[in-house]
Coordinates of C-alpha atoms and ligand atoms in Angstrom, one line a residue:
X20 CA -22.5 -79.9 61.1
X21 CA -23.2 -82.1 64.6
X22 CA -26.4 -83.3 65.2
X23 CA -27.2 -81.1 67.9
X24 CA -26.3 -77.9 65.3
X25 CA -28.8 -79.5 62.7
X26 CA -31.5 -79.4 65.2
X27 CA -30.6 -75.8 66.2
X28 CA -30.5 -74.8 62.3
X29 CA -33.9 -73.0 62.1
X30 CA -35.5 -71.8 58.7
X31 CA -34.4 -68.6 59.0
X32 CA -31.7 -66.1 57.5
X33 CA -29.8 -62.9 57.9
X34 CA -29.2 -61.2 54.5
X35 CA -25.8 -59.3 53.8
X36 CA -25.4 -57.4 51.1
X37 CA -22.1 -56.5 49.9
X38 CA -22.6 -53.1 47.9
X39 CA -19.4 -52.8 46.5
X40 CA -20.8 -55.7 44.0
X41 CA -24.3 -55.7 44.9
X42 CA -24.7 -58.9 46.2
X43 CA -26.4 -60.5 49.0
X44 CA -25.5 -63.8 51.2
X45 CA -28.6 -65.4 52.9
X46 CA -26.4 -66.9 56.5
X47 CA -28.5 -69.4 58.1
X48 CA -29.9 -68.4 61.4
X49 CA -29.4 -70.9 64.4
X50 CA -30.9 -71.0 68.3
X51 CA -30.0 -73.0 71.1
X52 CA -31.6 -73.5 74.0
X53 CA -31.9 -69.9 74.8
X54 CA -30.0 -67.1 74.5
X55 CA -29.1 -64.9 72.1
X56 CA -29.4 -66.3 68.0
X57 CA -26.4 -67.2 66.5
X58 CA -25.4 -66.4 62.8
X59 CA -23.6 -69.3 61.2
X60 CA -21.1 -67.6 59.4
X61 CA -19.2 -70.9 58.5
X62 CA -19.8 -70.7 54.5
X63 CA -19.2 -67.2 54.9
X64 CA -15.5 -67.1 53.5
X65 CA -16.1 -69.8 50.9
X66 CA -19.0 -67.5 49.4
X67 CA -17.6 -64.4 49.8
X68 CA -13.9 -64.2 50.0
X69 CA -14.2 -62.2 52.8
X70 CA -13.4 -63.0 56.9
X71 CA -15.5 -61.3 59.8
X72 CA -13.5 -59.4 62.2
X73 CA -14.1 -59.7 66.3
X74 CA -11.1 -59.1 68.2
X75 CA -11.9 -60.3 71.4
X76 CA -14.7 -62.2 70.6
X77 CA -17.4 -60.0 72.0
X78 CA -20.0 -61.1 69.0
X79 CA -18.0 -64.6 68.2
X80 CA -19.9 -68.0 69.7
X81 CA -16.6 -70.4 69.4
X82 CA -18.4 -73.5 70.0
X83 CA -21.5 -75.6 70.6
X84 CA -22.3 -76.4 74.6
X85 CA -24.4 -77.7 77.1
X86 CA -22.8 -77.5 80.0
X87 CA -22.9 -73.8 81.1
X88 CA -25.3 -71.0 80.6
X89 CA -25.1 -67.4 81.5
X90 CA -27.5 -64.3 80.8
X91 CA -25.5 -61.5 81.6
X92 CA -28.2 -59.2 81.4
X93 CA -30.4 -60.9 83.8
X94 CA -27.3 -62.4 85.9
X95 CA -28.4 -66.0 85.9
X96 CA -25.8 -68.2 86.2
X97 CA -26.7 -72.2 85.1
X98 CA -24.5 -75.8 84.8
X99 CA -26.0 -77.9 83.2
X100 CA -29.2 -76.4 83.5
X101 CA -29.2 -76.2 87.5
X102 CA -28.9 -73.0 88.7
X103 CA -25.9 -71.5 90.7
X104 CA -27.8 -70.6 93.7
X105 CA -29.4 -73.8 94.2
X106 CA -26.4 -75.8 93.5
X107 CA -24.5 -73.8 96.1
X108 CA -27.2 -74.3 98.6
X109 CA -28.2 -77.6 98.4
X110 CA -25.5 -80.1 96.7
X111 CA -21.3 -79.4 97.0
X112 CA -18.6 -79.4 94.9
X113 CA -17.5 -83.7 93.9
X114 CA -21.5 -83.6 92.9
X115 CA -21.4 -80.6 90.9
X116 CA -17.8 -82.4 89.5
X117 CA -20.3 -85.0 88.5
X118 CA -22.8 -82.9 86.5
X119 CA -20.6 -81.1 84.9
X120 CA -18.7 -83.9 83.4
X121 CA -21.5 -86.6 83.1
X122 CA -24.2 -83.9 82.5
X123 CA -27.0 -85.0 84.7
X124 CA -26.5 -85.5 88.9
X125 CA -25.7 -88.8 90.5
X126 CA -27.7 -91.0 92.3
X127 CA -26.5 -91.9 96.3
X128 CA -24.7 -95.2 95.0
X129 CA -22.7 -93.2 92.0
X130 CA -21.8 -90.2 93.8
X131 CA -20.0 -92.5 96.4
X132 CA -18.3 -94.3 93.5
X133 CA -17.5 -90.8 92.2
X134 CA -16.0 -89.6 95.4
X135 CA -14.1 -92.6 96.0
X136 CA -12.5 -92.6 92.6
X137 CA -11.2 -88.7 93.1
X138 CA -10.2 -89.6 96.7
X139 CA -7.6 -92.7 95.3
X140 CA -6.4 -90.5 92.6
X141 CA -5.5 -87.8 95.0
X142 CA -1.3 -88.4 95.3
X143 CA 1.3 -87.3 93.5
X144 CA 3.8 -89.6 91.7
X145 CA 6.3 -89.4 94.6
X146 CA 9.0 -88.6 92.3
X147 CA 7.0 -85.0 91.8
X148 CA 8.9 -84.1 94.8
X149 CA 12.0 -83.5 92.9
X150 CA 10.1 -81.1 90.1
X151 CA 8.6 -78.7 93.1
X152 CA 12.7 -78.4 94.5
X153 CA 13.8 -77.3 91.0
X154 CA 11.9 -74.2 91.7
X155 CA 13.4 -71.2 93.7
X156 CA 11.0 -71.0 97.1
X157 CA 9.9 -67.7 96.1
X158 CA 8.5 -68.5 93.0
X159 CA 4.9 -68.0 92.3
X160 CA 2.5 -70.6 93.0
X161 CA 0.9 -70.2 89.8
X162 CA 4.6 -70.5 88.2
X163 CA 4.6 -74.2 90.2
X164 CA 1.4 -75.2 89.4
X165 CA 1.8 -74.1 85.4
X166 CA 4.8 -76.4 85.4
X167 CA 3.6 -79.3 87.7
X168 CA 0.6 -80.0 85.6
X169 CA 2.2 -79.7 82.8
X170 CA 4.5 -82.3 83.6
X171 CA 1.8 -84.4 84.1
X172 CA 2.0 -85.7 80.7
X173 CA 5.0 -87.1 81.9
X174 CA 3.8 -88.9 84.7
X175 CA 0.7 -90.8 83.5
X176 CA 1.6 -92.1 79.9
X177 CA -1.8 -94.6 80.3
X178 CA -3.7 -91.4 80.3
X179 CA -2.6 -89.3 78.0
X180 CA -4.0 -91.0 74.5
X181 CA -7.2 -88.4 73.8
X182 CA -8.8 -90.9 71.3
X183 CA -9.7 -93.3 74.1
X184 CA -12.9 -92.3 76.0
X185 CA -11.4 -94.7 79.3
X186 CA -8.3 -92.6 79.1
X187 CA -10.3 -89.3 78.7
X188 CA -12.1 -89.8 81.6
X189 CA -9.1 -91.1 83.9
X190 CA -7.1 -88.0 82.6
X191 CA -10.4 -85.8 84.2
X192 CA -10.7 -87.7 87.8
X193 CA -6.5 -87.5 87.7
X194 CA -6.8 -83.7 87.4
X195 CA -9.7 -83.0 89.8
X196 CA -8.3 -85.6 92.1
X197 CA -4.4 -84.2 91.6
X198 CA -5.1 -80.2 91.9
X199 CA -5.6 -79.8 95.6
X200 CA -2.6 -81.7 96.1
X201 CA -0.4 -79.8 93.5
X202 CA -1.6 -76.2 95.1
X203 CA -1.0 -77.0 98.4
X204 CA 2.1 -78.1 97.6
X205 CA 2.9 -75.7 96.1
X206 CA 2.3 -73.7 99.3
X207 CA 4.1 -75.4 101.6
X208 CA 7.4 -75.2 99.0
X209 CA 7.3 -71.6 99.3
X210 CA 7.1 -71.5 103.0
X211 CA 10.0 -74.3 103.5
X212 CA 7.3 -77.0 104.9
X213 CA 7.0 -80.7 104.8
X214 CA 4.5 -81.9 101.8
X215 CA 1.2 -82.7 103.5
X216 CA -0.2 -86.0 101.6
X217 CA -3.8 -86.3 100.9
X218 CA -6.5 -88.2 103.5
X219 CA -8.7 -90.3 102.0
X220 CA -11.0 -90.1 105.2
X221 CA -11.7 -86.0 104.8
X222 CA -14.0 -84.5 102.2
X223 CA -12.5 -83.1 99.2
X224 CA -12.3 -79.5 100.7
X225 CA -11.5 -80.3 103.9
X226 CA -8.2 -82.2 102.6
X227 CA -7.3 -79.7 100.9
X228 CA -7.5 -77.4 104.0
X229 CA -4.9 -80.2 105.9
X230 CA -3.0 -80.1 103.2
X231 CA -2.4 -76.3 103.0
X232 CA -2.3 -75.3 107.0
X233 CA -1.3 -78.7 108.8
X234 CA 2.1 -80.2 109.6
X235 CA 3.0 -83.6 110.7
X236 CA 4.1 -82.3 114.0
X237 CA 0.9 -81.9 115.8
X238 CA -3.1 -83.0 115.1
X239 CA -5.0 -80.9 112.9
X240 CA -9.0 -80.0 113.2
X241 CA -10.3 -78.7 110.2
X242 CA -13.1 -76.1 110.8
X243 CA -16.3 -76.7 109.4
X244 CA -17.7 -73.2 108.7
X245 CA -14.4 -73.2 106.8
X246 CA -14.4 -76.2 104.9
X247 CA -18.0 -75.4 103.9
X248 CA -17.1 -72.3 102.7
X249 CA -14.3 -73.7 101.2
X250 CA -16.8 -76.0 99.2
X251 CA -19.1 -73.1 98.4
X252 CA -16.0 -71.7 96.5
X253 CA -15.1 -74.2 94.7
X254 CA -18.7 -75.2 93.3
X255 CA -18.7 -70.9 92.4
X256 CA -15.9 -71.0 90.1
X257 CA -16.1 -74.4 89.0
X258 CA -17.2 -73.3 85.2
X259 CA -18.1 -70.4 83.4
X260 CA -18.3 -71.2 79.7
X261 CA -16.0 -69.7 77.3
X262 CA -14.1 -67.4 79.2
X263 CA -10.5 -66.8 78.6
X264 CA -8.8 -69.9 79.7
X265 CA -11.6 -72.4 79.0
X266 CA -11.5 -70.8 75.1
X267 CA -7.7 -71.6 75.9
X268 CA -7.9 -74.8 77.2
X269 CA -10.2 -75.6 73.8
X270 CA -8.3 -74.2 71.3
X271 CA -4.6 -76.0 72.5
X272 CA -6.8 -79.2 72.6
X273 CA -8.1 -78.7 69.7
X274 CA -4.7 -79.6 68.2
X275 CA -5.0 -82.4 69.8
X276 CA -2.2 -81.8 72.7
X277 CA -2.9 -84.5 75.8
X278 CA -5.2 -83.1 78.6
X279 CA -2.7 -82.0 81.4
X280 CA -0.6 -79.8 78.0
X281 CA -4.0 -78.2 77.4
X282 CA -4.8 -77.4 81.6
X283 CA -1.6 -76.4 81.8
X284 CA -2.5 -73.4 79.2
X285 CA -5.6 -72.9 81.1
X286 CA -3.8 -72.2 83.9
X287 CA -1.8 -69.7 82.2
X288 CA -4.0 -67.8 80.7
X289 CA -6.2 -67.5 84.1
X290 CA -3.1 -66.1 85.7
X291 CA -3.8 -62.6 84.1
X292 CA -5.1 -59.8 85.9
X293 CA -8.4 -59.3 84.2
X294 CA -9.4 -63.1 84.8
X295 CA -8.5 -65.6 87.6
X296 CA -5.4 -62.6 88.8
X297 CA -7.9 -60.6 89.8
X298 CA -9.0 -62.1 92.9
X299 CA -5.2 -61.5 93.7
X300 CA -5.3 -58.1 92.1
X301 CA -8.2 -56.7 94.7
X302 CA -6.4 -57.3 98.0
X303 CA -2.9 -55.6 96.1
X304 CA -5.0 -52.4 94.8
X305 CA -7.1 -52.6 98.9
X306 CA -3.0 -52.7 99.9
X307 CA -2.1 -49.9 97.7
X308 CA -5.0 -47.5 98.7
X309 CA -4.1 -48.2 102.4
X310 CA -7.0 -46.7 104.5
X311 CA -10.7 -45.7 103.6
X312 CA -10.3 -41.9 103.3
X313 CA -8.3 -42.8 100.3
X314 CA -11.2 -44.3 98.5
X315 CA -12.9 -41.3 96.3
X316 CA -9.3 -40.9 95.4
X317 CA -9.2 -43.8 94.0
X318 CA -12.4 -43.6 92.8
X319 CA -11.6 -40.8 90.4
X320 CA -8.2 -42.7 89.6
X321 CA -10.6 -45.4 87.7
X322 CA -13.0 -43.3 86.4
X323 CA -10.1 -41.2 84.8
X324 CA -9.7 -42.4 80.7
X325 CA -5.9 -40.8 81.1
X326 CA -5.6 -43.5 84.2
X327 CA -4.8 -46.9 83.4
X328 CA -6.2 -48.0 87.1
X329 CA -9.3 -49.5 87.3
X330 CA -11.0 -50.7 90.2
X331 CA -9.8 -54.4 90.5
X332 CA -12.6 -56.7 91.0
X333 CA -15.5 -54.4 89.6
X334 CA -16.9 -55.1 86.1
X335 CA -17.3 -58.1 83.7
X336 CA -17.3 -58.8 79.7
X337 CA -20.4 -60.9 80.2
X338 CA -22.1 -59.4 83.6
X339 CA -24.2 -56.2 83.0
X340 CA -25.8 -57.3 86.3
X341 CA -24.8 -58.5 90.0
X342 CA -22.8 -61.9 88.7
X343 CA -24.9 -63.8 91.1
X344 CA -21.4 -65.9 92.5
X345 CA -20.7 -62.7 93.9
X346 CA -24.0 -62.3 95.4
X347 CA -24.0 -66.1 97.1
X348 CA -20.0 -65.6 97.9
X349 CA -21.3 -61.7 99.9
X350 CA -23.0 -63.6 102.4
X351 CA -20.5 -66.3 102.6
X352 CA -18.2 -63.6 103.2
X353 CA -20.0 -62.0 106.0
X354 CA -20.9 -65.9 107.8
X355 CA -17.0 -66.3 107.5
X356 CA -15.7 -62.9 108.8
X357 CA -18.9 -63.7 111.7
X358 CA -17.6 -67.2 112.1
X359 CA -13.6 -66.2 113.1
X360 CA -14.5 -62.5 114.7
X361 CA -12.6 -60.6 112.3
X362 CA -15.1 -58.0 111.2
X363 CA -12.6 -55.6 112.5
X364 CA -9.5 -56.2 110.0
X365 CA -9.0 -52.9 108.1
X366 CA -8.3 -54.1 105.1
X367 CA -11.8 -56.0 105.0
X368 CA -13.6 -53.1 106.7
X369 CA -12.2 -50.5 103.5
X370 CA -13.4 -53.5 100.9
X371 CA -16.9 -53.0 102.2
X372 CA -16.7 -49.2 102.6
X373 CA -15.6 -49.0 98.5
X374 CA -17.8 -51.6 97.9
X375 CA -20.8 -48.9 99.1
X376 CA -19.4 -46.0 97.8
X377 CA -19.0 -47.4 94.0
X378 CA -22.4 -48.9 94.1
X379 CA -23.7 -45.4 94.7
X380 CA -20.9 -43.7 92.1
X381 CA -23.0 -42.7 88.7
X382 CA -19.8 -43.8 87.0
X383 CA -20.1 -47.2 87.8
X384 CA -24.1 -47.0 87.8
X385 CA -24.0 -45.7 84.3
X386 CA -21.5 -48.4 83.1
X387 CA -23.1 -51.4 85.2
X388 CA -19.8 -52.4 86.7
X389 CA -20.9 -54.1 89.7
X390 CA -19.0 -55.9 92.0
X391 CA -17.8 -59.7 90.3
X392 CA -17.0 -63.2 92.2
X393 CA -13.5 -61.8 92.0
X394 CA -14.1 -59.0 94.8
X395 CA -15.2 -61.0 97.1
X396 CA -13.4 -64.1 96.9
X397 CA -10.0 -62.0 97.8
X398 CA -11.8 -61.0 101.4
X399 CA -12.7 -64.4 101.9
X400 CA -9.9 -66.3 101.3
X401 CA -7.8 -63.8 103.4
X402 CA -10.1 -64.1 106.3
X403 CA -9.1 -68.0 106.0
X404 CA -5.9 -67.3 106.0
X405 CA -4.8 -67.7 102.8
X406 CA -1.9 -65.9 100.8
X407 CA -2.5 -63.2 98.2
X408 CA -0.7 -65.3 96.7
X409 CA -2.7 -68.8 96.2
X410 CA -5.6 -66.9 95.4
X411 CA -5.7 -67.4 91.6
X412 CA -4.1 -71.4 92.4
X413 CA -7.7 -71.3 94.4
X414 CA -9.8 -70.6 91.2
X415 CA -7.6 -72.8 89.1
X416 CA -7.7 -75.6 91.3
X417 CA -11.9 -75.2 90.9
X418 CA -11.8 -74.0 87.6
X419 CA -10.1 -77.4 86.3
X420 CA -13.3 -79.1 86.3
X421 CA -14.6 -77.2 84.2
X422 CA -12.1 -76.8 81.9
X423 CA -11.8 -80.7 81.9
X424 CA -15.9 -80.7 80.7
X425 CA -15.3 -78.5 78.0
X426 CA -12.1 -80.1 76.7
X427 CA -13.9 -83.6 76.5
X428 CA -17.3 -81.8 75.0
X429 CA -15.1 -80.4 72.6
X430 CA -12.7 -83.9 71.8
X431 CA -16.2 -85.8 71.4
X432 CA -18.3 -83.1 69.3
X433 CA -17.9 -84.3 65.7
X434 CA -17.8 -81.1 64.3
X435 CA -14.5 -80.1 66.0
X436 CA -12.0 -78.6 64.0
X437 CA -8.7 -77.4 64.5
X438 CA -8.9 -73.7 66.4
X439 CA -7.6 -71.5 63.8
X440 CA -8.7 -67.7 63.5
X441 CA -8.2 -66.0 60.6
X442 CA -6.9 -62.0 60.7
X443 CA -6.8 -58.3 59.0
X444 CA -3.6 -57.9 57.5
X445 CA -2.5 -53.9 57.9
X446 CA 1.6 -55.2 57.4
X447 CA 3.7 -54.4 54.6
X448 CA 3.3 -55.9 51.2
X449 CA 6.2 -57.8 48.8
X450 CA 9.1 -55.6 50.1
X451 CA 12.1 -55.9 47.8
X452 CA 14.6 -57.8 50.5
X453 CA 18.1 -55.0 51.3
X454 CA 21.1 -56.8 52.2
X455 CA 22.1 -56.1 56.1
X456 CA 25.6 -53.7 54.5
X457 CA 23.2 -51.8 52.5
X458 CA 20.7 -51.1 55.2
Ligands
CMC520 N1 -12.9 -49.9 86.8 C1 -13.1 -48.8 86.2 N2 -13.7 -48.7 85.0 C2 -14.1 -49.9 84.4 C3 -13.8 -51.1 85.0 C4 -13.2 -51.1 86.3 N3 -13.0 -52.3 86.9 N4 -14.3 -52.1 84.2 C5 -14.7 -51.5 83.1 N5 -14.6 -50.2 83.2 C6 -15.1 -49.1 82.3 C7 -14.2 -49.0 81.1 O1 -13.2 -48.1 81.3 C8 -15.2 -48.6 80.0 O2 -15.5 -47.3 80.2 P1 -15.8 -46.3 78.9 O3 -17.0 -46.9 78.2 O4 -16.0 -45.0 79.5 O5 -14.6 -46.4 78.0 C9 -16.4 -49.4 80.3 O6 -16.4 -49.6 81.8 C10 -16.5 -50.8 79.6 O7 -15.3 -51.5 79.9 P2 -14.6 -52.5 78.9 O8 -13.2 -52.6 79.2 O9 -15.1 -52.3 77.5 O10 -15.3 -53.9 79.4 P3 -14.8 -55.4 79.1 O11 -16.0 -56.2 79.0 O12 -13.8 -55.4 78.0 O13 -13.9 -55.7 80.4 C11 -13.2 -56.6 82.5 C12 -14.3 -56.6 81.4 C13 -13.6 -57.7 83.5 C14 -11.9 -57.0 81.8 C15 -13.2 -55.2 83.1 O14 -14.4 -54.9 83.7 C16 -12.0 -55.1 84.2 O15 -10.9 -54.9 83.8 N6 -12.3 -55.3 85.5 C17 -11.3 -55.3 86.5 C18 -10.6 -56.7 86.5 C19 -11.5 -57.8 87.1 O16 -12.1 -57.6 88.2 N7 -11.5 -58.9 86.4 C20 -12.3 -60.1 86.9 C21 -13.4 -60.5 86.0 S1 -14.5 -61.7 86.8 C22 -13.6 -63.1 86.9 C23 -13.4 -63.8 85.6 O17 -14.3 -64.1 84.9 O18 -12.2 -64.1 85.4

């Protein structure tokens, strides 16, 4: 047991009895911070013989952390004990880099030391070139950036050793530093451009905007109600405890696979439609329904159990309330749309008229399946300009930091174990093996 789990062992117990043998098990009762209290179920097996079941993890706490906190119920939404609001509002994305890896925020003299450090990490091995023309030019960017950062491991041997903390750490200000680079590169390979190299005289969000819509033929002015919004976005999906492909990013590291291996899984399993694809996912379904007096069909299309739609961008595992990056990204939304005079696009104007209507709809009333950051990071990024298509490289590119927290919190918790569930066997038993001739 860590430290920190000996401190949030209390005296108490749940009881189970097992009345196929009349026994009881006392399993030790532990709280964090806040939130819900956690049964320790470690001895469980050992004393009983028997595993728990939780496919999908909806009762399961994987791990000890302090980095983020969520109450679904009440839609609060914390890093490192800050809330979400009041990071978005009053710091920006390389500070909340900081806290989230360091834990507490810099002072003035470290957060320049900070920035500078992500800044002169921010190429790419120039032979990287030759790995982004391997790919066809209409393959996904998420296919690209899977593979890039994987083959990171390949680039930066002096980084790649997990048991030193100095390599740890360079590994994490290579990857934040790196992303921005990779996904806009990956960008421009699919539409046949030159590579755009970093800055190091532009924020971190407003390089990555060069990098993604400038070329080296003419000057380009980055605008600054998009580059703020830009940094908005990032600091929203920048972590959100152990969700899909953080639990993923854990669990390969927990094998002890280098860093970029274990982002490189992370960024797989974001890709899915019910996580990071659905950003991507919204504007496809807003396609697909085509115009607003669509909508209540639709509607009933997702509220139908025979109908495998569902509304794309509605609903979360842990939300039962507005997921409040979706509230601050609604208004961002609206300044953005204000801020380039597109209010008119039809595709933006049918997200806010099915936004109304399912608010109102006592199906998704009933089921509190309210809009998520999802929904309204697809309108956004479109009114930037970007592609349906980078959308999830967007989230991973912000996501990394946080992925990069929890993979260090996880390599430096001495209680980490390999990752390794058990399961229900329902297969055959000891078949008697036929030879293929007799079969
Ligand atoms: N449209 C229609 N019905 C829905 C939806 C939806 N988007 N989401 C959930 N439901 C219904 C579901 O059919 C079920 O109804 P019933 O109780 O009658 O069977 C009920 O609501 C509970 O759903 P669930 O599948 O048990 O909930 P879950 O916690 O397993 O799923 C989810 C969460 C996010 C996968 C799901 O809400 C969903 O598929 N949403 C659409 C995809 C999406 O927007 N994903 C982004 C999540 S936020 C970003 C991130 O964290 O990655």
């Amino acid at each position: 047991m860590s430290s920190d789990a000996k401190e949030a062992a209390t005296n108490e117990y749940v009881t189970m009895t097992d009345h196929s043998t009349g026994k009881s098990y006392d399993l030790p009762v532990m709280n964090g911070t806040v939130g819900p209290k956690v049964v320790d179920v470690r001895p469980f097996y050992r004393d009983t013989g028997m595993f728990t079941y939780d496919p999908g993890f909806t009762s399961t706490g994987s791990c000890e952390s302090s980095i983020t906190y969520i109450d679904g119920e009440a839609g609060i939404l914390m890093h490192r004990g800050y809330r979400i609001e009041d990071l978005c509002e009053h710091s920006d994305f390389m500070e909340v880099c900081y806290l989230l890896l360091n834990g507490e925020l810099p002072d003035a003299a470290t957060k320049k030391e900070f920035e500078t450090t992500i800044t002169y990490h921010s190429m790419l091995h120039e032979q990287l070139n030759n790995l982004y023309r391997g790919f066809r030019r209409d393959a996904h960017p998420m296919a690209i950036m899977v593979g890039v950062v994987g083959a990171l491991s390949a680039f930066y041997h002096d980084s790649t050793d997990i048991n030193d903390p100095e390599q740890r750490m360079i590994a994490s200000h290579r990857l934040v530093a790196k992303m921005p680079t990779i996904a806009a590169w990956a960008y421009k390979y699919s539409i046949g451009q030159p590579f755009m190299y970093p800055r190091n005289d532009m924020s971190y969000a407003e390089n990555f905007l060069q990098m993604m819509f400038s070329v080296p033929c003419e000057d380009y002015v980055v605008n600054s109600v998009l580059a703020a919004a830009m940094d908005k976005i990032f600091i929203l999906h920048a972590d959100h405890e152990q969700n899909a492909s953080t639990s993923t990013v854990r669990l390969a590291g927990s094998s002890g696979a280098n860093p970029f291996a274990c982002i490189a899984a992370g960024i797989s399993s974001l890709w899915g439609p019910s996580h990071g694809g659905a950003n991507e996912a919204v504007l496809n379904m807003l396609g697909e329904i085509g115009s607003a007096d669509k909508i209540p069909e639709y509607l009933e299309k997702a509220k139908d159990p025979q109908d495998n739609f569902r509304l794309m961008g509605f609903g979360h595992r842990v939300y039962k309330n507005y997921d409040p990056r979706a509230k601050v990204l609604q208004s961002h939304a609206h300044n953005v749309l204000d801020a380039l005079g597109i209010r008119d696009e039809p595709l933006l104007k049918m997200a806010m008229e099915l936004e109304k209507i399912a608010l109102e709809d006592d199906y998704f009333v009933q089921r509190k399946l309210f809009p998520n950051v999802d929904f309204y990071s697809g309108i956004i990024l479109r009114a930037m300009g970007f592609p349906v298509s980078m959308f999830t490289v967007l989230f991973a590119l912000a996501r990394t930091v946080g992925w990069i927290a929890q993979w260090k919190e996880m390599i430096e918790d001495p209680s980490q174990k390999i990752g390794r569930p058990r399961q229900l066997y329902t297969g055959e038993y000891d078949r008697e093996y036929v030879p293929l001739d007799k079969r």
